[in-house]
Short mmCIF file of C-alpha atoms and ligand atoms in Angstrom, two decimals:
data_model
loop_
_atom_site.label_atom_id
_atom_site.label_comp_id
_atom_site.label_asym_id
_atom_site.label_seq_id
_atom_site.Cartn_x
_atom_site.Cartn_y
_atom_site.Cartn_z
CA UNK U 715 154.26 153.94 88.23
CA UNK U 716 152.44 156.74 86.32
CA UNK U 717 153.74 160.08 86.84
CA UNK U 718 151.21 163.36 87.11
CA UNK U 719 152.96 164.28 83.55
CA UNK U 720 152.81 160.79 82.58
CA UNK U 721 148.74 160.73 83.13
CA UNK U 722 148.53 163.78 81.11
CA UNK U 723 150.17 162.21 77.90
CA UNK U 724 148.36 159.01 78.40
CA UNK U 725 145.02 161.78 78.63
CA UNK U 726 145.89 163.37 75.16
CA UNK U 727 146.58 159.79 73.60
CA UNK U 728 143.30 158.91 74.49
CA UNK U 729 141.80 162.01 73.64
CA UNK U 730 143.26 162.11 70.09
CA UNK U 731 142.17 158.12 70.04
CA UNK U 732 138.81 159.52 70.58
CA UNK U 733 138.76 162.53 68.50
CA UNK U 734 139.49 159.83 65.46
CA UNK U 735 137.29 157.03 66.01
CA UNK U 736 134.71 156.66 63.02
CA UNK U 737 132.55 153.98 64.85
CA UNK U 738 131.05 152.80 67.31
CA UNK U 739 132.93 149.92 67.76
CA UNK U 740 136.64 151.54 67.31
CA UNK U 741 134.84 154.17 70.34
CA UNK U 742 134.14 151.15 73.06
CA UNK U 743 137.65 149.69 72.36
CA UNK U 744 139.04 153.13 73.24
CA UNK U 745 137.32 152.70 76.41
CA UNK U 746 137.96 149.26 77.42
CA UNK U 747 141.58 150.54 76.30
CA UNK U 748 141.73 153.67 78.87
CA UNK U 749 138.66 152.45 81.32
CA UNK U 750 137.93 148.86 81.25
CA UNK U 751 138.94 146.55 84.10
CA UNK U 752 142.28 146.22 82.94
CA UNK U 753 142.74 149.53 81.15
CA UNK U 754 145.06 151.93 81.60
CA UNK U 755 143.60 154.60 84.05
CA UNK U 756 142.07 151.84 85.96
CA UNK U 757 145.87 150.24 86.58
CA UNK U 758 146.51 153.29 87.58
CA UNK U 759 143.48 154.12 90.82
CA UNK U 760 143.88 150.72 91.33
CA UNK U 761 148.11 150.70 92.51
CA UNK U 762 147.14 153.73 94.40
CA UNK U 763 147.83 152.11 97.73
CA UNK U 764 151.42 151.50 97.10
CA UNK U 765 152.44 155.07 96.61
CA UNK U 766 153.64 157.06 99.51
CA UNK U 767 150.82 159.41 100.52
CA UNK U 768 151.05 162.49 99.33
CA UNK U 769 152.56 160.65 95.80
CA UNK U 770 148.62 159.28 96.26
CA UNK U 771 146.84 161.92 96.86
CA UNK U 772 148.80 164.22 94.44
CA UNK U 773 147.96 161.35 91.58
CA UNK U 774 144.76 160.21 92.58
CA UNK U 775 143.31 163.18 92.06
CA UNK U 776 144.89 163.46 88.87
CA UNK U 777 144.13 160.31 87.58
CA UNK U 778 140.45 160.52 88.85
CA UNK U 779 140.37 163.63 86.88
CA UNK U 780 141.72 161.78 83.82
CA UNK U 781 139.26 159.19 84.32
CA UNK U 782 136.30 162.04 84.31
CA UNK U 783 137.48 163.44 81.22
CA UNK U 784 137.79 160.49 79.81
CA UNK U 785 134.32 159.39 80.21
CA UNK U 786 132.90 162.68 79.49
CA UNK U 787 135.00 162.99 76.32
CA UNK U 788 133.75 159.24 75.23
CA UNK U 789 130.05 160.16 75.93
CA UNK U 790 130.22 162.57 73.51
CA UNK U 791 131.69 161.24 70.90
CA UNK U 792 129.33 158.50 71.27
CA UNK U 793 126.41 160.61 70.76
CA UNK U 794 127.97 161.96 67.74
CA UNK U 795 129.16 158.77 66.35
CA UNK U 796 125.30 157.31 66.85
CA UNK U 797 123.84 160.74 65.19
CA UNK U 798 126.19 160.10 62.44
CA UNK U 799 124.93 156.62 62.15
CA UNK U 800 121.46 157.48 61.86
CA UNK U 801 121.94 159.76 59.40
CA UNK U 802 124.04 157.17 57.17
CA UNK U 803 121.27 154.44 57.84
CA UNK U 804 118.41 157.15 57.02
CA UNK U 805 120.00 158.00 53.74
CA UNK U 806 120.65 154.70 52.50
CA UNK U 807 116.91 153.36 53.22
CA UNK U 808 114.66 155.69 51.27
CA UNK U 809 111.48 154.44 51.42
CA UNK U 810 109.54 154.11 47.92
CA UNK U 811 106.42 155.17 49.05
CA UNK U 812 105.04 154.60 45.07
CA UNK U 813 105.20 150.73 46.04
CA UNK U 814 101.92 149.01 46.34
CA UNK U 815 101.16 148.63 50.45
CA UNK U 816 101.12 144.88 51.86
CA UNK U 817 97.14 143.10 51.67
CA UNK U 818 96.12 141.50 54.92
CA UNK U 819 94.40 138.52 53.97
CA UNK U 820 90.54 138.50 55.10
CA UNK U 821 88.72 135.50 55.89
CA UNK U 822 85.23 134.82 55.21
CA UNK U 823 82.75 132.73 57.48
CA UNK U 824 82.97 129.10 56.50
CA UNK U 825 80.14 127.44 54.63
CA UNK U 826 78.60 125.15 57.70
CA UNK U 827 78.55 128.18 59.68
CA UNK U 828 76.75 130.44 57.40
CA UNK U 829 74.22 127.68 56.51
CA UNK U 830 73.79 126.94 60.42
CA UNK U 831 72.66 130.54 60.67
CA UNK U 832 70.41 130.59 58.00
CA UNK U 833 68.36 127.40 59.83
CA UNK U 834 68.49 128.95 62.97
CA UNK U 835 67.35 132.50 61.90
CA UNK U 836 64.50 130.67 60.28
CA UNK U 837 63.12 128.87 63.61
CA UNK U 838 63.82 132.56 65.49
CA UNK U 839 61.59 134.31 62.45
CA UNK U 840 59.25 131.58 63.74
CA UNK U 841 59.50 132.35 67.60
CA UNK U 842 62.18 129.89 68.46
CA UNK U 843 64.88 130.31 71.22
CA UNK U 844 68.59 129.02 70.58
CA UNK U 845 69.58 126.13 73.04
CA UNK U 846 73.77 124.75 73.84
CA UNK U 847 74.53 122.02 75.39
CA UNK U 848 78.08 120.18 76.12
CA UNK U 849 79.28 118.30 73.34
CA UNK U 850 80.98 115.78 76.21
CA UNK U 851 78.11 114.57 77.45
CA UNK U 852 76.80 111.92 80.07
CA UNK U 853 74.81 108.13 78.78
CA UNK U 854 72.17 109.69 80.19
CA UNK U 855 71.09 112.27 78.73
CA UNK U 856 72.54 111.33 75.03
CA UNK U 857 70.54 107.71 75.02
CA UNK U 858 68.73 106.84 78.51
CA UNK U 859 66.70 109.99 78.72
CA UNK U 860 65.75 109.92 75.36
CA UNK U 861 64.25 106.26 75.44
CA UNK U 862 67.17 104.50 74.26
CA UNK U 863 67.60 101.56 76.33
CA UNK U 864 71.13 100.17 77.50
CA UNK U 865 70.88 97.38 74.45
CA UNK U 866 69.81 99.89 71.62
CA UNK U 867 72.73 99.52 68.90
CA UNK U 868 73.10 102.98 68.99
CA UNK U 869 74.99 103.21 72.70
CA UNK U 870 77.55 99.83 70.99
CA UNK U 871 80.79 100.55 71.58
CA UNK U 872 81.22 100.44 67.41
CA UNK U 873 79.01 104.14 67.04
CA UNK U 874 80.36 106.06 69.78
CA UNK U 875 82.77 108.01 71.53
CA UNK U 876 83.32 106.99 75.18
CA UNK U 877 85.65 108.93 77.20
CA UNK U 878 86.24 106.59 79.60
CA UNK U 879 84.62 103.21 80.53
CA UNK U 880 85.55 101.00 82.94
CA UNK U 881 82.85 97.95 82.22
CA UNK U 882 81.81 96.67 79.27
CA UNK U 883 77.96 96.88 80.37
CA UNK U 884 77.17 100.68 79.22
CA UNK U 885 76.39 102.65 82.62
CA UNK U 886 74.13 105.97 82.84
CA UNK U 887 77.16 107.50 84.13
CA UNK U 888 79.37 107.29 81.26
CA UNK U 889 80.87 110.03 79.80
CA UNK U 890 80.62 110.13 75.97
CA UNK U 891 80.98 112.41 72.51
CA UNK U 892 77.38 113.32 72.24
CA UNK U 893 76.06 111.17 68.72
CA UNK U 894 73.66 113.69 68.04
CA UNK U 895 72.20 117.10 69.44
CA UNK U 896 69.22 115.31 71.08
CA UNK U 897 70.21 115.12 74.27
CA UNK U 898 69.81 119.27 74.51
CA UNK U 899 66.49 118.46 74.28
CA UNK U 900 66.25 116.87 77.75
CA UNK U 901 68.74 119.70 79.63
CA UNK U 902 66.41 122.21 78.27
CA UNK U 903 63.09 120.83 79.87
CA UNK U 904 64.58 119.46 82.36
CA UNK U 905 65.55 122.85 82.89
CA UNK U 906 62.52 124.46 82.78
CA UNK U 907 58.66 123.37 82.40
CA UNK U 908 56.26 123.70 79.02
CA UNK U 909 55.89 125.83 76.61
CA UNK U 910 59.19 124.65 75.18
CA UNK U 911 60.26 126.38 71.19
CA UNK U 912 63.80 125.66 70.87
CA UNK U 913 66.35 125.26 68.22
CA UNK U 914 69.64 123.80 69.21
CA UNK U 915 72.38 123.53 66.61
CA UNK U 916 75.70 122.28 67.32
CA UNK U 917 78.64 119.36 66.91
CA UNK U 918 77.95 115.60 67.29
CA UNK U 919 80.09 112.36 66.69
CA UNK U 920 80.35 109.32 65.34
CA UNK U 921 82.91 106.43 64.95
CA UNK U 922 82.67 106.82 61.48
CA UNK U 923 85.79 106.31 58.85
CA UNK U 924 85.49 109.42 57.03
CA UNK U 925 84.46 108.82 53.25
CA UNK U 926 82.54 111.39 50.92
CA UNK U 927 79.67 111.15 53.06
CA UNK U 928 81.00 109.95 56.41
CA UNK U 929 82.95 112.44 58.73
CA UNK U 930 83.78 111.31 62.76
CA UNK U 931 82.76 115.04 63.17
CA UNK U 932 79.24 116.72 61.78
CA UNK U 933 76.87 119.45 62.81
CA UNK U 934 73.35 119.24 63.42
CA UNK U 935 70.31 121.00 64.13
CA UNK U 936 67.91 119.89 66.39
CA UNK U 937 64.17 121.46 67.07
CA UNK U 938 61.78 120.85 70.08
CA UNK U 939 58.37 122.30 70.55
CA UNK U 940 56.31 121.27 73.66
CA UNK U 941 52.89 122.76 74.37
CA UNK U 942 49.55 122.23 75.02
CA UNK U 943 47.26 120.61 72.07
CA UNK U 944 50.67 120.31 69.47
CA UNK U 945 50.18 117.47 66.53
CA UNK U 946 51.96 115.87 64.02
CA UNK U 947 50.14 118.69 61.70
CA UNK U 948 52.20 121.29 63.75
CA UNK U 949 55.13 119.06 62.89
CA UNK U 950 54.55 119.33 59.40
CA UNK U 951 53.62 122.97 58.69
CA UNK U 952 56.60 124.01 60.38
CA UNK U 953 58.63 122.19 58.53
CA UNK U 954 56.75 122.81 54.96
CA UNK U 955 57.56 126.92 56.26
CA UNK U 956 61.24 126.07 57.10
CA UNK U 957 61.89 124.22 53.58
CA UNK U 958 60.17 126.95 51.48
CA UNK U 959 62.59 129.60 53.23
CA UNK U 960 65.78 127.68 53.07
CA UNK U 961 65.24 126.15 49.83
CA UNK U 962 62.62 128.35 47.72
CA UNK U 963 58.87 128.34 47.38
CA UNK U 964 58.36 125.59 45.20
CA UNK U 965 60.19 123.14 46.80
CA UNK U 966 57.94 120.44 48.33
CA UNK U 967 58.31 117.87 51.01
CA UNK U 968 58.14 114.55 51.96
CA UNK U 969 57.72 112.01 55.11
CA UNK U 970 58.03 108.66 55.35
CA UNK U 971 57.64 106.64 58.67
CA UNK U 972 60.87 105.62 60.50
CA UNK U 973 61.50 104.60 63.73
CA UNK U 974 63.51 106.55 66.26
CA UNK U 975 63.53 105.90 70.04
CA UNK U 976 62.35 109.06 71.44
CA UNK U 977 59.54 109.76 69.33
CA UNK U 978 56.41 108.21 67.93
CA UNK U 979 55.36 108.37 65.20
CA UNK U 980 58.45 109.06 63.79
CA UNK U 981 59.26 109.85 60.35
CA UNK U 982 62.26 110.99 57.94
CA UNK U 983 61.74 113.96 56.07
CA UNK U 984 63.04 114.76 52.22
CA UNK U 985 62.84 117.30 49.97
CA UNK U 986 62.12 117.42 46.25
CA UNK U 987 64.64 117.62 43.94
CA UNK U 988 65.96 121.10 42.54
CA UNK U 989 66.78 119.91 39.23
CA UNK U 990 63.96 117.21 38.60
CA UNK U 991 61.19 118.39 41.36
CA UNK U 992 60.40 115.12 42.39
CA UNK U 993 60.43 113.49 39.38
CA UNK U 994 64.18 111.14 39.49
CA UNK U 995 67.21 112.00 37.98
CA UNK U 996 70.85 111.98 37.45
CA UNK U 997 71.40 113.90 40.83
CA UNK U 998 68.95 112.56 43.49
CA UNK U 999 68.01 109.04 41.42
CA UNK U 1000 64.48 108.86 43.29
CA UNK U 1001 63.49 112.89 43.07
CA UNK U 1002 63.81 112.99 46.67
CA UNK U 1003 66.15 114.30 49.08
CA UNK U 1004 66.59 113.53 52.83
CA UNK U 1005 67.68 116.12 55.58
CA UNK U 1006 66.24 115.22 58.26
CA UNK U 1007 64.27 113.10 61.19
CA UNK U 1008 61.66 114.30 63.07
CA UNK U 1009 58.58 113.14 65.13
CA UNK U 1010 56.13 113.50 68.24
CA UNK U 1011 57.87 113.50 71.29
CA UNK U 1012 57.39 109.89 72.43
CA UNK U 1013 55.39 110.25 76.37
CA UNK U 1014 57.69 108.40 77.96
CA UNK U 1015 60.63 111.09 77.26
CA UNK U 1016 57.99 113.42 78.34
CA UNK U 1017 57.62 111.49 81.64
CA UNK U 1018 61.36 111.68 82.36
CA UNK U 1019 61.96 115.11 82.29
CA UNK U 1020 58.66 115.92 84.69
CA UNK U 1021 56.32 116.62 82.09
CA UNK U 1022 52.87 115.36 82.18
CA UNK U 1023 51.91 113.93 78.79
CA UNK U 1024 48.33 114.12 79.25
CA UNK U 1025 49.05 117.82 79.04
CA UNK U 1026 51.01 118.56 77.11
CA UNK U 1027 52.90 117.10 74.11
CA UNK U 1028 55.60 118.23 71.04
CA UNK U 1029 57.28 117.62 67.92
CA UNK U 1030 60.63 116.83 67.53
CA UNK U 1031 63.27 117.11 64.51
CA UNK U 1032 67.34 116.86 64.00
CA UNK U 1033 68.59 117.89 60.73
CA UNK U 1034 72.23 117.26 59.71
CA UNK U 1035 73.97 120.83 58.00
CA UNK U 1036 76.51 119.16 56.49
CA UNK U 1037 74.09 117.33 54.19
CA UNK U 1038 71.69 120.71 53.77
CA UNK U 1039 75.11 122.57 53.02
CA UNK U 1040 76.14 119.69 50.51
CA UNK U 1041 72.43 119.78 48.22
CA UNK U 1042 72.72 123.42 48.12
CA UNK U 1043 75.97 124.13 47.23
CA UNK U 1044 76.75 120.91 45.39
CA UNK U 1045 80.04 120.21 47.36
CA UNK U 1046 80.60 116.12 46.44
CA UNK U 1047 82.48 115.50 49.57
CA UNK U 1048 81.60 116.24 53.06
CA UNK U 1049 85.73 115.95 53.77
CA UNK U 1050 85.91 119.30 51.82
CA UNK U 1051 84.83 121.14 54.80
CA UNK U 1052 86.93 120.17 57.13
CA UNK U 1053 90.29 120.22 55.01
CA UNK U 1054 91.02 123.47 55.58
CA UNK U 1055 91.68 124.58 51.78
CA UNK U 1056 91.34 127.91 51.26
CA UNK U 1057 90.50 127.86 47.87
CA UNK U 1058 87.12 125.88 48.98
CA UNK U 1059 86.78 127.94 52.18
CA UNK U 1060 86.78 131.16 50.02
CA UNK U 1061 84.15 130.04 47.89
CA UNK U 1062 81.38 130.97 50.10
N1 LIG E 1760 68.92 112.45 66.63
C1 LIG E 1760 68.58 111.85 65.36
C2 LIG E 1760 69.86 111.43 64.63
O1 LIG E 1760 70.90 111.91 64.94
C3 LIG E 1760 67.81 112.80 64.50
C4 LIG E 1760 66.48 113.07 65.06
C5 LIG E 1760 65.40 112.30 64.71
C6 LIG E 1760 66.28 114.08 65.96
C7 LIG E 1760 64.14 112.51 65.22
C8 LIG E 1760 65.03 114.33 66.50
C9 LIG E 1760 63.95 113.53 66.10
O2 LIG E 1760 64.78 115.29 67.35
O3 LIG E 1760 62.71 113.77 66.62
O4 LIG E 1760 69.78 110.62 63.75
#
């Protein structure tokens, strides 16, 4: 058992240990030495009990006194020893503030975006609101609203998307990838009566195998004016005004009749060559173009959303971007834009 003299030498031991310790490291052994569970002034308080008492009060103090120093004594030499350390560290890392800094990489709005805002700031020059609607989207309003009856090839189970179908016979109710941005037509009047200028642009899919002009994914825009007295000649002026924006004065354009469900007459729209103007060559083989498909709003789509076509009636039109995107800029594939490369991505 530790005598009061016997504490004192094991005090300058540990005080010496601590006056020479040069890290850190050397500085907690020390402690766990003197002060951990097992150390040496701990053995000490903790066979206490055994000693007569006044051997235990006579030592106790002693060795709680001890134990003070001890930790007062360590704390100091800590402080010193992480100063030290500091300063070391400090002086080894100079900084060589000549080097040239780190660039964050920037990134730059990608092509179908930037050409999806230069349609729609068109049709808002000419008075038009921007429409959304979901891009999961009910049978309804993607085919049955929009005159496209259950058997139209369109709703086969070959074109689109369905979430979830339970019978084979295609239901109102089923939920779907919208195939085009049509049905935003119908939420928006259904929404609200005539006059009607809106511009909706926004994602549709297909079942397609993506090939260089195929993608599963692909943006569209889609127009819809409803007023009183509007004709096909509206129709066609606005679109003459949109394709001498977009694509420069002297670019001309073209309709030819097509069908589509939920308009009549209905017609598909291309513009004139860049390189040729219309004449055929290398690039567009005929001199023509197409971008998109457009019409008067056929009565009975009218009828469904409340509207009375006696009234009123409108022009319709759907335009894909990727394909706009693809005649301006000459990009040969539409997979390009959804790869992800930079080095295309930055191009624009
Ligand atoms: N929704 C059609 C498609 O995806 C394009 C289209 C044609 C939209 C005629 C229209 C329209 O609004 O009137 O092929």
């Amino acid at each position: 058992m530790a005598s009061r003299m016997g504490l004192e030498i094991m005090y300058e031991e540990a005080k010496d240990a601590i006056e020479k310790a040069s890290d850190l490291r050397e500085l907690d052994q020390i402690r766990i030495e003197y002060l951990g569970k097992k150390g040496k002034i701990t053995s000490v308080l903790k066979s206490l009990g055994k000693l007569s008492p006044e051997e235990r009060k006579e030592i106790g103090l002693v060795a709680n006194k001890v134990r003070q120093n001890l930790e007062t004594d360590i704390a100091e030499k800590q402080e010193e020893l992480s100063r030290l350390e500091i300063e070391r560290r400090l002086a080894l890392e100079s900084v060589d503030i000549t080097l040239p800094g780190r660039q964050p990489v920037f990134g730059n709005r990608h092509l179908i975006a930037k050409v999806i805002q230069d349609i729609t700031n068109i049709f808002i020059g000419l008075g038009y609101k921007i429409a959304e609607g979901p891009e999961i989207e009910l049978d309804y309003y993607n085919f049955k609203a929009l005159n496209t009856p259950a058997d139209h090839p369109a709703r086969s189970l070959q074109d689109t998307f369905y979430i979830k179908r339970e019978s084979i016979h295609p239901s109102d109710n089923d939920i779907l990838l919208r195939t085009h941005t049509s049905p935003v037509q119908i939420r928006v009047m259904k929404k609200q009566g005539p006059p009607v200028y809106i511009i909706a642009p926004g994602k549709a899919f297909r079942r397609d195998v993506p090939d260089p002009t195929h993608s599963p994914m692909f943006h569209q825009v889609e127009g819809l004016a409803v007023d009183k007295g509007i004709t096909f000649g509206d129709l066609k002026g606005t679109l003459e005004e949109f394709t001498r924006q977009m694509f420069g004065k002297d670019r001309q354009i073209r309709l030819r009749p097509h069908f589509f469900p939920f308009t009549e007459p209905s017609a598909e729209v291309d513009v004139s060559c860049a390189v040729c103007r219309g004449a055929g060559c290398r690039i567009c083989g005929t001199g023509w173009l197409e971008i998109l498909g457009a019409g008067m709003v056929d009565p009975n789509v009218l009828m469904e959303v409340g509207y009375n076509p006696e009234e009123v009636s409108g022009f319709a039109f759907g335009m894909g971007v990727e394909r706009i995107a693809m005649l301006m800029y000459g990009v040969p594939d539409i997979r390009m834009f959804f790869d992800n490369d930079m080095r295309f991505v930055k191009q624009f």
